[in-house]
Amino acid sequence: MVKTTLTSGNNENDASNTVDSSTSSGENKENNDNLSNDISSRRFEKPIQVADKCMARRIDDTWQLAEIIHIRPSLSDDAGSRYYVHYIGYDRRLDEWLGIDRLKPASVKETNEASIRPDIWSLTENQERKVTRNQKRKHDEINHIQKTYAEMDPTTAALEKEHEAITKVKYIDKVQIGKYEIDAWYYSPFPDEYGKQSKIWICEYCLKYMKFENTFKHHLTTCNHKQPPGGEIYRKCSLSVFEVDGKNHKLYCQNMCLLAKLFLDHKTLYFDVEPFLFYQLTEVDEDGCHIVGYFSKEKESADGNNLACLLILPPHQRKGYGKFLIALSYELAKMERKIGSPEKPLSDLGKLTYRSYWSWVLLEALKDFRGTLTVRDLCQMTCITEEDIIGTLQSLNMTKYWKGQHVICVTPKQIEELLSSPEYRKPQITLDTRYLRWSSQKYSQATKTPQKSK
């Protein structure tokens, strides 16, 4: 048992880590303008080929070193070839198709550089500061900085290379679902006749996908569905959650996974949906239940995972829905009397959302507590695993390792200050358990069919 006690501790002053200089900003802007003018004046001397390095102009008009991943020849004389580029050092969600007008040759110096990451940690002598491991981790997650193979263990690096080779090129640029046209982030294994389209249309009620707008419009006049299949387990005001069994509604859940893969990089569940339950979050109005996001979980997890995959569609992100579904996953775990954790690895957005949620839950648990509290006590109270609790407390600089134990070092005032910060304040949308209608079911390992809990 790991004992924790509430004692006084010290907070680092992050304000001293902020560099703010209007003169420096002006000089940087002038240097960037000069760089842009220099790059814009360059011309290719030979045809561009796959694996070439060049400078690519991003949507914010900045130039970054990029690698040519794929080339799509022009289908007409009027349109030029399209080039699929990966910005070196950045997450693959930023990969995109560009025309020749947004590509320029890279200099020898730029090509030979190991990375062109925007490195805020390399500062001048007048801007020296101490950068903690947590600060660098947060910077990398927020800015979607990708780990290099050298930073991974050999097994992870091998799997990452294989995954990248299979999903290297993203053909679907946009997806229309309901009233939203959304930019796709990653490759998804739709059938070839759909997967090679630049845009697809998806019914927000039955999740049928189509490659032509006219087909989509006709489908809307004939589709009889107005809500997800399965049973409604939560309804409060305009929010509703449905539990969908992958065994009973296989096609719907497969389509959900294909849609989700457009926005998740490392989830590989497409067709083996029968061992999973899907919890679909919707916004309800007079027209029906409009999809917002979902999470899935195994009916019986050997690793003790209470969540396998979590997605909030981009138009609904930053509204508190992610934390709402995380809270639901832990509430279901409490009803099953199981301590659990999400399946790893988490996406960069998933890491930020979970860390923020765990921090709020633990701070709330500690806020009014006086005396001695063990990590195991926190596990039983929250159904969060010891590993996740310790990692979260370490990220908050609230724990020290003393005599073989993790000891919390914090004052009530520091807890209040953390809870008042935007990152750890109460979620925008909270789960009201009075409106939750759900009972735990046990599934046989052989058939994954539900059995009544005793």
Short mmCIF file of C-alpha atoms in Angstrom, two decimals:
data_model
loop_
_atom_site.label_atom_id
_atom_site.label_comp_id
_atom_site.label_asym_id
_atom_site.label_seq_id
_atom_site.Cartn_x
_atom_site.Cartn_y
_atom_site.Cartn_z
CA MET A 1 0.00 0.00 0.00
CA VAL A 2 1.31 3.45 -0.98
CA LYS A 3 0.68 6.04 1.72
CA THR A 4 0.07 9.66 0.83
CA THR A 5 -0.15 12.60 3.22
CA LEU A 6 -1.21 16.17 2.70
CA THR A 7 1.81 18.34 3.50
CA SER A 8 3.11 21.66 2.28
CA GLY A 9 4.83 21.90 -1.07
CA ASN A 10 6.19 24.49 -3.44
CA ASN A 11 4.89 25.54 -6.86
CA GLU A 12 7.24 26.63 -9.58
CA ASN A 13 6.55 30.05 -10.99
CA ASP A 14 5.89 29.46 -14.69
CA ALA A 15 5.58 33.17 -15.34
CA SER A 16 9.34 33.47 -15.23
CA ASN A 17 9.53 31.00 -18.10
CA THR A 18 7.68 33.29 -20.51
CA VAL A 19 9.70 35.22 -23.07
CA ASP A 20 7.96 38.39 -24.21
CA SER A 21 9.80 40.92 -26.34
CA SER A 22 8.15 43.15 -28.91
CA THR A 23 11.53 43.99 -30.38
CA SER A 24 12.38 40.33 -30.77
CA SER A 25 8.97 39.64 -32.35
CA GLY A 26 9.52 42.38 -34.90
CA GLU A 27 12.92 41.03 -35.81
CA ASN A 28 11.55 37.48 -36.11
CA LYS A 29 8.75 38.67 -38.41
CA GLU A 30 11.23 40.48 -40.62
CA ASN A 31 13.47 37.40 -40.78
CA ASN A 32 10.47 35.19 -41.63
CA ASP A 33 9.41 37.57 -44.41
CA ASN A 34 12.94 37.50 -45.84
CA LEU A 35 12.96 33.70 -45.66
CA SER A 36 9.58 33.48 -47.44
CA ASN A 37 10.77 35.79 -50.21
CA ASP A 38 13.94 33.74 -50.63
CA ILE A 39 12.02 30.45 -50.87
CA SER A 40 9.37 31.87 -53.22
CA SER A 41 12.04 32.89 -55.73
CA ARG A 42 13.39 29.34 -56.08
CA ARG A 43 12.55 27.10 -59.05
CA PHE A 44 12.77 23.32 -59.55
CA GLU A 45 15.45 22.30 -62.04
CA LYS A 46 14.18 18.71 -62.49
CA PRO A 47 10.87 16.84 -62.05
CA ILE A 48 9.77 16.16 -58.48
CA GLN A 49 9.91 12.51 -57.42
CA VAL A 50 8.64 10.49 -54.48
CA ALA A 51 10.94 10.77 -51.40
CA ASP A 52 12.29 14.15 -52.54
CA LYS A 53 12.65 16.82 -49.86
CA CYS A 54 11.36 20.29 -50.60
CA MET A 55 9.91 23.36 -48.93
CA ALA A 56 6.11 23.36 -48.73
CA ARG A 57 3.86 26.32 -47.96
CA ARG A 58 1.32 25.51 -45.28
CA ILE A 59 -2.15 26.99 -44.98
CA ASP A 60 -0.81 29.66 -42.60
CA ASP A 61 1.69 30.76 -45.31
CA THR A 62 4.74 29.45 -43.42
CA TRP A 63 7.29 27.31 -45.26
CA GLN A 64 8.30 23.96 -43.77
CA LEU A 65 10.59 21.17 -44.91
CA ALA A 66 8.47 18.33 -46.33
CA GLU A 67 8.86 14.94 -47.98
CA ILE A 68 7.00 13.93 -51.13
CA ILE A 69 5.02 10.79 -50.21
CA HIS A 70 2.93 10.28 -53.35
CA ILE A 71 2.27 11.94 -56.70
CA ARG A 72 -1.13 11.98 -58.38
CA PRO A 73 -0.79 12.78 -62.10
CA SER A 74 -3.10 15.32 -63.68
CA LEU A 75 -6.27 13.98 -65.32
CA SER A 76 -6.47 16.99 -67.64
CA ASP A 77 -4.16 19.42 -69.37
CA ASP A 78 -5.50 22.33 -67.33
CA ALA A 79 -4.72 20.89 -63.92
CA GLY A 80 -1.20 20.07 -62.78
CA SER A 81 -0.08 17.06 -60.79
CA ARG A 82 -0.90 16.88 -57.08
CA TYR A 83 1.76 16.06 -54.49
CA TYR A 84 1.06 14.40 -51.14
CA VAL A 85 3.52 15.83 -48.59
CA HIS A 86 4.49 15.03 -45.01
CA TYR A 87 5.85 17.93 -42.96
CA ILE A 88 8.98 16.54 -41.35
CA GLY A 89 8.79 16.53 -37.57
CA TYR A 90 5.03 17.06 -37.46
CA ASP A 91 2.08 14.77 -36.82
CA ARG A 92 0.72 13.00 -39.90
CA ARG A 93 -2.68 14.62 -39.48
CA LEU A 94 -1.12 17.68 -41.13
CA ASP A 95 -0.16 15.73 -44.29
CA GLU A 96 -1.93 17.11 -47.33
CA TRP A 97 -2.20 17.24 -51.12
CA LEU A 98 -0.57 20.34 -52.66
CA GLY A 99 -0.14 21.82 -56.11
CA ILE A 100 3.23 22.76 -57.57
CA ASP A 101 2.53 26.41 -56.71
CA ARG A 102 2.98 25.58 -53.00
CA LEU A 103 6.26 23.71 -53.41
CA LYS A 104 9.78 25.10 -53.78
CA PRO A 105 13.25 23.48 -53.78
CA ALA A 106 14.96 23.15 -50.41
CA SER A 107 18.50 24.35 -49.93
CA VAL A 108 21.29 21.89 -49.12
CA LYS A 109 21.39 23.19 -45.55
CA GLU A 110 17.64 22.73 -45.11
CA THR A 111 17.70 19.22 -46.59
CA ASN A 112 20.58 18.07 -44.41
CA GLU A 113 19.01 19.26 -41.20
CA ALA A 114 17.78 16.30 -39.14
CA SER A 115 14.61 18.14 -38.21
CA ILE A 116 12.91 21.42 -38.93
CA ARG A 117 10.70 21.27 -35.84
CA PRO A 118 9.72 24.63 -34.34
CA ASP A 119 12.02 24.17 -31.35
CA ILE A 120 11.05 26.62 -28.62
CA TRP A 121 13.61 24.96 -26.38
CA SER A 122 16.60 26.26 -28.38
CA LEU A 123 16.92 29.78 -27.01
CA THR A 124 19.50 32.53 -27.28
CA GLU A 125 21.77 33.47 -24.38
CA ASN A 126 19.39 36.28 -23.41
CA GLN A 127 16.45 33.85 -23.32
CA GLU A 128 17.93 30.99 -21.31
CA ARG A 129 15.53 29.15 -19.08
CA LYS A 130 15.07 25.79 -17.45
CA VAL A 131 12.65 23.55 -19.36
CA THR A 132 11.14 20.66 -17.45
CA ARG A 133 10.30 17.28 -18.97
CA ASN A 134 6.60 17.95 -18.37
CA GLN A 135 6.77 21.30 -20.19
CA LYS A 136 8.41 19.71 -23.22
CA ARG A 137 5.87 16.86 -23.19
CA LYS A 138 2.98 19.33 -23.12
CA HIS A 139 4.54 21.37 -25.94
CA ASP A 140 4.98 18.26 -28.12
CA GLU A 141 1.40 17.09 -27.50
CA ILE A 142 -0.21 20.48 -28.12
CA ASN A 143 1.80 21.13 -31.29
CA HIS A 144 1.45 17.54 -32.56
CA ILE A 145 5.20 16.95 -32.56
CA GLN A 146 5.95 13.43 -33.70
CA LYS A 147 8.44 11.17 -31.93
CA THR A 148 11.38 10.03 -34.05
CA TYR A 149 12.09 6.31 -34.42
CA ALA A 150 15.25 6.83 -32.34
CA GLU A 151 13.08 7.99 -29.42
CA MET A 152 11.01 4.78 -29.51
CA ASP A 153 11.89 1.33 -28.25
CA PRO A 154 12.81 -1.14 -31.08
CA THR A 155 9.47 -2.99 -31.01
CA THR A 156 7.41 0.21 -31.10
CA ALA A 157 9.61 1.64 -33.88
CA ALA A 158 9.12 -1.50 -36.02
CA LEU A 159 5.34 -1.44 -35.54
CA GLU A 160 5.26 2.28 -36.26
CA LYS A 161 7.17 1.83 -39.53
CA GLU A 162 4.81 -0.94 -40.62
CA HIS A 163 1.74 1.13 -39.69
CA GLU A 164 3.09 4.17 -41.51
CA ALA A 165 3.79 2.19 -44.68
CA ILE A 166 0.21 0.87 -44.80
CA THR A 167 -1.50 4.18 -44.01
CA LYS A 168 0.97 6.58 -45.61
CA VAL A 169 -1.31 8.25 -48.16
CA LYS A 170 -4.63 9.85 -47.25
CA TYR A 171 -6.89 10.13 -50.29
CA ILE A 172 -10.11 11.27 -48.63
CA ASP A 173 -9.70 14.98 -47.94
CA LYS A 174 -13.20 15.80 -46.76
CA VAL A 175 -16.26 14.07 -45.37
CA GLN A 176 -19.80 15.44 -45.31
CA ILE A 177 -21.86 14.24 -42.35
CA GLY A 178 -25.08 16.00 -41.51
CA LYS A 179 -24.64 19.73 -41.99
CA TYR A 180 -20.87 19.57 -41.46
CA GLU A 181 -18.14 19.29 -44.07
CA ILE A 182 -15.07 18.10 -42.16
CA ASP A 183 -11.41 17.87 -43.18
CA ALA A 184 -10.13 14.31 -42.79
CA TRP A 185 -6.94 13.87 -40.74
CA TYR A 186 -5.76 10.35 -41.54
CA TYR A 187 -6.09 7.39 -43.88
CA SER A 188 -9.10 5.11 -43.39
CA PRO A 189 -9.52 1.74 -45.15
CA PHE A 190 -12.77 2.42 -46.99
CA PRO A 191 -13.30 0.12 -50.02
CA ASP A 192 -11.22 1.28 -53.00
CA GLU A 193 -14.10 2.79 -54.96
CA TYR A 194 -14.79 5.02 -51.94
CA GLY A 195 -11.34 5.28 -50.38
CA LYS A 196 -9.81 6.94 -53.45
CA GLN A 197 -12.44 9.69 -53.55
CA SER A 198 -11.38 13.16 -52.43
CA LYS A 199 -14.73 13.55 -50.64
CA ILE A 200 -17.36 11.15 -49.32
CA TRP A 201 -20.83 11.69 -47.89
CA ILE A 202 -22.09 9.87 -44.76
CA CYS A 203 -25.63 9.66 -43.38
CA GLU A 204 -25.49 10.85 -39.77
CA TYR A 205 -28.25 8.44 -38.74
CA CYS A 206 -27.39 5.06 -40.30
CA LEU A 207 -23.72 5.90 -41.17
CA LYS A 208 -24.05 4.61 -44.74
CA TYR A 209 -21.24 6.14 -46.83
CA MET A 210 -21.60 7.35 -50.42
CA LYS A 211 -19.27 8.79 -53.05
CA PHE A 212 -21.71 11.10 -54.87
CA GLU A 213 -23.68 14.04 -53.53
CA ASN A 214 -26.78 13.16 -55.57
CA THR A 215 -26.79 9.67 -54.08
CA PHE A 216 -26.48 11.21 -50.63
CA LYS A 217 -29.39 13.60 -51.19
CA HIS A 218 -31.60 10.79 -52.47
CA HIS A 219 -30.66 8.62 -49.48
CA LEU A 220 -31.78 11.33 -47.06
CA THR A 221 -35.30 11.15 -48.55
CA THR A 222 -35.52 7.38 -48.06
CA CYS A 223 -33.59 6.71 -44.80
CA ASN A 224 -35.97 5.79 -42.01
CA HIS A 225 -33.44 6.06 -39.18
CA LYS A 226 -33.43 9.07 -36.88
CA GLN A 227 -31.23 7.72 -34.08
CA PRO A 228 -28.50 5.12 -33.53
CA PRO A 229 -29.56 1.48 -33.11
CA GLY A 230 -29.45 -0.08 -29.67
CA GLY A 231 -30.89 1.16 -26.40
CA GLU A 232 -30.83 4.68 -25.00
CA ILE A 233 -29.05 4.66 -21.63
CA TYR A 234 -28.84 8.40 -20.92
CA ARG A 235 -31.00 11.40 -21.76
CA LYS A 236 -30.77 14.82 -20.19
CA CYS A 237 -32.05 17.87 -22.06
CA SER A 238 -30.61 17.65 -25.58
CA LEU A 239 -27.90 15.08 -24.80
CA SER A 240 -28.53 11.39 -25.38
CA VAL A 241 -26.31 8.29 -25.25
CA PHE A 242 -27.06 4.96 -26.92
CA GLU A 243 -25.41 1.62 -26.19
CA VAL A 244 -24.84 -0.30 -29.44
CA ASP A 245 -23.71 -3.95 -29.39
CA GLY A 246 -21.19 -4.74 -32.13
CA LYS A 247 -22.60 -8.25 -32.39
CA ASN A 248 -26.19 -7.12 -32.97
CA HIS A 249 -25.43 -4.11 -35.18
CA LYS A 250 -22.27 -5.15 -36.99
CA LEU A 251 -22.53 -3.02 -40.15
CA TYR A 252 -23.36 0.15 -38.23
CA CYS A 253 -20.40 -0.31 -35.88
CA GLN A 254 -18.03 -1.11 -38.77
CA ASN A 255 -19.09 2.12 -40.48
CA MET A 256 -18.55 3.98 -37.20
CA CYS A 257 -14.99 2.64 -37.04
CA LEU A 258 -14.26 3.63 -40.65
CA LEU A 259 -15.50 7.15 -39.93
CA ALA A 260 -13.47 7.33 -36.71
CA LYS A 261 -10.28 6.20 -38.46
CA LEU A 262 -10.35 9.41 -40.53
CA PHE A 263 -9.54 11.25 -37.28
CA LEU A 264 -7.56 8.65 -35.30
CA ASP A 265 -4.12 7.45 -36.35
CA HIS A 266 -3.39 4.33 -34.33
CA LYS A 267 -6.73 2.60 -33.91
CA THR A 268 -6.98 -0.51 -36.08
CA LEU A 269 -10.45 -1.84 -35.19
CA TYR A 270 -12.47 -1.83 -38.43
CA PHE A 271 -14.28 -5.13 -38.89
CA ASP A 272 -13.84 -7.17 -35.70
CA VAL A 273 -16.55 -5.28 -33.83
CA GLU A 274 -18.49 -8.16 -32.25
CA PRO A 275 -16.47 -8.22 -28.96
CA PHE A 276 -17.16 -4.50 -28.40
CA LEU A 277 -19.87 -2.21 -27.10
CA PHE A 278 -20.21 1.27 -28.58
CA TYR A 279 -21.58 4.24 -26.65
CA GLN A 280 -22.87 6.84 -29.10
CA LEU A 281 -23.27 10.44 -27.92
CA THR A 282 -25.84 12.52 -29.80
CA GLU A 283 -27.45 15.95 -29.74
CA VAL A 284 -31.23 15.70 -29.98
CA ASP A 285 -33.60 18.09 -31.76
CA GLU A 286 -36.89 17.82 -33.65
CA ASP A 287 -35.11 16.25 -36.66
CA GLY A 288 -33.50 13.39 -34.74
CA CYS A 289 -30.34 12.38 -32.85
CA HIS A 290 -27.26 13.94 -34.44
CA ILE A 291 -23.95 12.15 -33.93
CA VAL A 292 -21.38 13.97 -31.78
CA GLY A 293 -18.92 11.20 -30.91
CA TYR A 294 -18.58 7.84 -29.23
CA PHE A 295 -16.42 5.55 -27.19
CA SER A 296 -16.08 1.80 -27.44
CA LYS A 297 -15.00 -0.80 -24.92
CA GLU A 298 -14.43 -4.53 -24.89
CA LYS A 299 -17.20 -6.60 -23.35
CA GLU A 300 -14.53 -8.49 -21.42
CA SER A 301 -11.08 -6.86 -21.30
CA ALA A 302 -8.17 -9.06 -20.24
CA ASP A 303 -6.09 -5.90 -19.65
CA GLY A 304 -8.69 -4.17 -17.51
CA ASN A 305 -9.42 -1.45 -20.07
CA ASN A 306 -12.62 0.52 -19.56
CA LEU A 307 -12.32 2.26 -22.92
CA ALA A 308 -10.87 1.12 -26.25
CA CYS A 309 -11.49 4.06 -28.57
CA LEU A 310 -12.74 7.60 -28.04
CA LEU A 311 -13.72 10.09 -30.72
CA ILE A 312 -15.42 13.46 -30.74
CA LEU A 313 -15.99 14.70 -34.28
CA PRO A 314 -13.97 17.89 -34.98
CA PRO A 315 -16.99 20.28 -35.16
CA HIS A 316 -17.91 19.27 -31.60
CA GLN A 317 -14.46 19.30 -30.04
CA ARG A 318 -13.53 21.75 -27.26
CA LYS A 319 -17.10 21.70 -25.94
CA GLY A 320 -16.55 19.28 -23.07
CA TYR A 321 -17.96 16.19 -24.80
CA GLY A 322 -14.71 14.23 -24.57
CA LYS A 323 -14.58 14.54 -20.78
CA PHE A 324 -18.29 13.72 -20.61
CA LEU A 325 -17.70 10.37 -22.34
CA ILE A 326 -14.63 9.69 -20.20
CA ALA A 327 -16.73 10.35 -17.10
CA LEU A 328 -19.38 7.94 -18.45
CA SER A 329 -16.76 5.22 -18.98
CA TYR A 330 -15.64 5.54 -15.35
CA GLU A 331 -19.20 5.65 -14.06
CA LEU A 332 -19.94 2.38 -15.87
CA ALA A 333 -16.73 0.96 -14.35
CA LYS A 334 -17.96 1.94 -10.88
CA MET A 335 -21.26 0.17 -11.53
CA GLU A 336 -19.28 -2.91 -12.59
CA ARG A 337 -16.95 -2.47 -9.59
CA LYS A 338 -13.89 -2.49 -11.84
CA ILE A 339 -10.80 -0.26 -11.71
CA GLY A 340 -9.77 0.47 -15.27
CA SER A 341 -7.77 2.54 -17.71
CA PRO A 342 -8.11 3.50 -21.39
CA GLU A 343 -6.42 1.31 -23.98
CA LYS A 344 -2.96 2.55 -24.95
CA PRO A 345 -1.53 4.25 -26.89
CA LEU A 346 -3.66 7.35 -26.57
CA SER A 347 -3.70 9.95 -29.32
CA ASP A 348 -2.12 13.32 -28.56
CA LEU A 349 -5.56 14.87 -28.04
CA GLY A 350 -6.58 11.86 -25.97
CA LYS A 351 -3.59 12.30 -23.67
CA LEU A 352 -4.43 15.94 -23.05
CA THR A 353 -8.11 15.22 -22.41
CA TYR A 354 -7.46 12.31 -20.06
CA ARG A 355 -4.74 14.11 -18.13
CA SER A 356 -7.03 17.11 -17.64
CA TYR A 357 -9.93 14.88 -16.56
CA TRP A 358 -7.83 12.80 -14.14
CA SER A 359 -6.37 15.99 -12.66
CA TRP A 360 -9.82 17.47 -12.00
CA VAL A 361 -11.18 14.25 -10.46
CA LEU A 362 -8.16 13.84 -8.15
CA LEU A 363 -8.08 17.50 -7.15
CA GLU A 364 -11.79 17.34 -6.29
CA ALA A 365 -11.17 14.20 -4.22
CA LEU A 366 -8.31 15.88 -2.33
CA LYS A 367 -9.94 19.29 -1.96
CA ASP A 368 -11.95 18.63 1.19
CA PHE A 369 -9.88 15.76 2.53
CA ARG A 370 -7.88 16.02 5.73
CA GLY A 371 -5.58 13.33 7.10
CA THR A 372 -3.93 10.34 5.45
CA LEU A 373 -5.07 8.98 2.10
CA THR A 374 -3.58 6.11 0.12
CA VAL A 375 -3.39 5.76 -3.64
CA ARG A 376 -5.42 2.59 -3.24
CA ASP A 377 -8.12 4.66 -1.52
CA LEU A 378 -8.16 7.00 -4.50
CA CYS A 379 -8.45 3.99 -6.82
CA GLN A 380 -11.52 2.73 -5.00
CA MET A 381 -13.08 6.19 -4.95
CA THR A 382 -12.52 7.01 -8.62
CA CYS A 383 -11.89 3.63 -10.39
CA ILE A 384 -8.74 5.21 -11.85
CA THR A 385 -5.72 2.88 -11.78
CA GLU A 386 -2.77 3.48 -9.45
CA GLU A 387 -0.47 4.00 -12.43
CA ASP A 388 -2.70 6.73 -13.89
CA ILE A 389 -3.14 8.38 -10.49
CA ILE A 390 0.61 8.49 -9.78
CA GLY A 391 1.41 9.76 -13.30
CA THR A 392 -1.20 12.52 -12.98
CA LEU A 393 0.01 13.63 -9.54
CA GLN A 394 3.58 13.73 -10.86
CA SER A 395 2.50 15.93 -13.78
CA LEU A 396 0.96 18.32 -11.24
CA ASN A 397 4.21 18.34 -9.22
CA MET A 398 2.18 17.10 -6.25
CA THR A 399 4.10 13.96 -5.39
CA LYS A 400 7.57 12.99 -4.23
CA TYR A 401 9.19 9.57 -3.96
CA TRP A 402 10.24 9.18 -0.33
CA LYS A 403 11.39 5.98 1.39
CA GLY A 404 10.03 3.81 -1.39
CA GLN A 405 6.62 5.50 -1.41
CA HIS A 406 4.85 8.18 -3.46
CA VAL A 407 3.90 10.97 -1.05
CA ILE A 408 1.63 13.87 -1.95
CA CYS A 409 3.08 17.28 -1.11
CA VAL A 410 0.40 19.94 -1.49
CA THR A 411 -1.61 22.47 0.51
CA PRO A 412 -5.37 23.17 0.27
CA LYS A 413 -4.52 26.60 -1.17
CA GLN A 414 -2.50 25.04 -3.99
CA ILE A 415 -5.39 22.68 -4.79
CA GLU A 416 -7.80 25.63 -5.01
CA GLU A 417 -5.37 27.49 -7.29
CA LEU A 418 -5.09 24.48 -9.60
CA LEU A 419 -8.87 23.99 -9.70
CA SER A 420 -9.34 27.63 -10.67
CA SER A 421 -6.99 27.32 -13.66
CA PRO A 422 -8.63 26.72 -17.08
CA GLU A 423 -6.83 23.39 -17.54
CA TYR A 424 -8.20 21.76 -14.39
CA ARG A 425 -11.49 23.52 -13.72
CA LYS A 426 -14.83 21.71 -13.64
CA PRO A 427 -15.77 20.26 -17.08
CA GLN A 428 -18.23 22.24 -19.18
CA ILE A 429 -20.63 19.28 -19.29
CA THR A 430 -20.91 16.93 -16.33
CA LEU A 431 -22.54 13.52 -16.18
CA ASP A 432 -25.74 13.52 -14.10
CA THR A 433 -26.04 9.95 -12.83
CA ARG A 434 -29.73 10.46 -12.02
CA TYR A 435 -30.43 10.22 -15.74
CA LEU A 436 -28.28 7.12 -16.36
CA ARG A 437 -30.28 3.95 -17.06
CA TRP A 438 -27.81 1.11 -17.35
CA SER A 439 -27.15 -2.27 -15.79
CA SER A 440 -23.99 -4.35 -15.96
CA GLN A 441 -24.00 -7.52 -18.06
CA LYS A 442 -21.50 -10.35 -18.06
CA TYR A 443 -20.49 -11.94 -21.36
CA SER A 444 -19.40 -15.51 -21.94
CA GLN A 445 -15.86 -15.72 -23.29
CA ALA A 446 -16.87 -18.18 -26.03
CA THR A 447 -19.79 -16.32 -27.61
CA LYS A 448 -19.63 -12.81 -26.07
CA THR A 449 -23.39 -13.12 -25.55
CA PRO A 450 -24.87 -11.25 -22.59
CA GLN A 451 -25.68 -13.04 -19.39
CA LYS A 452 -27.49 -11.63 -16.40
CA SER A 453 -25.26 -10.38 -13.60
CA LYS A 454 -25.83 -12.06 -10.27
#
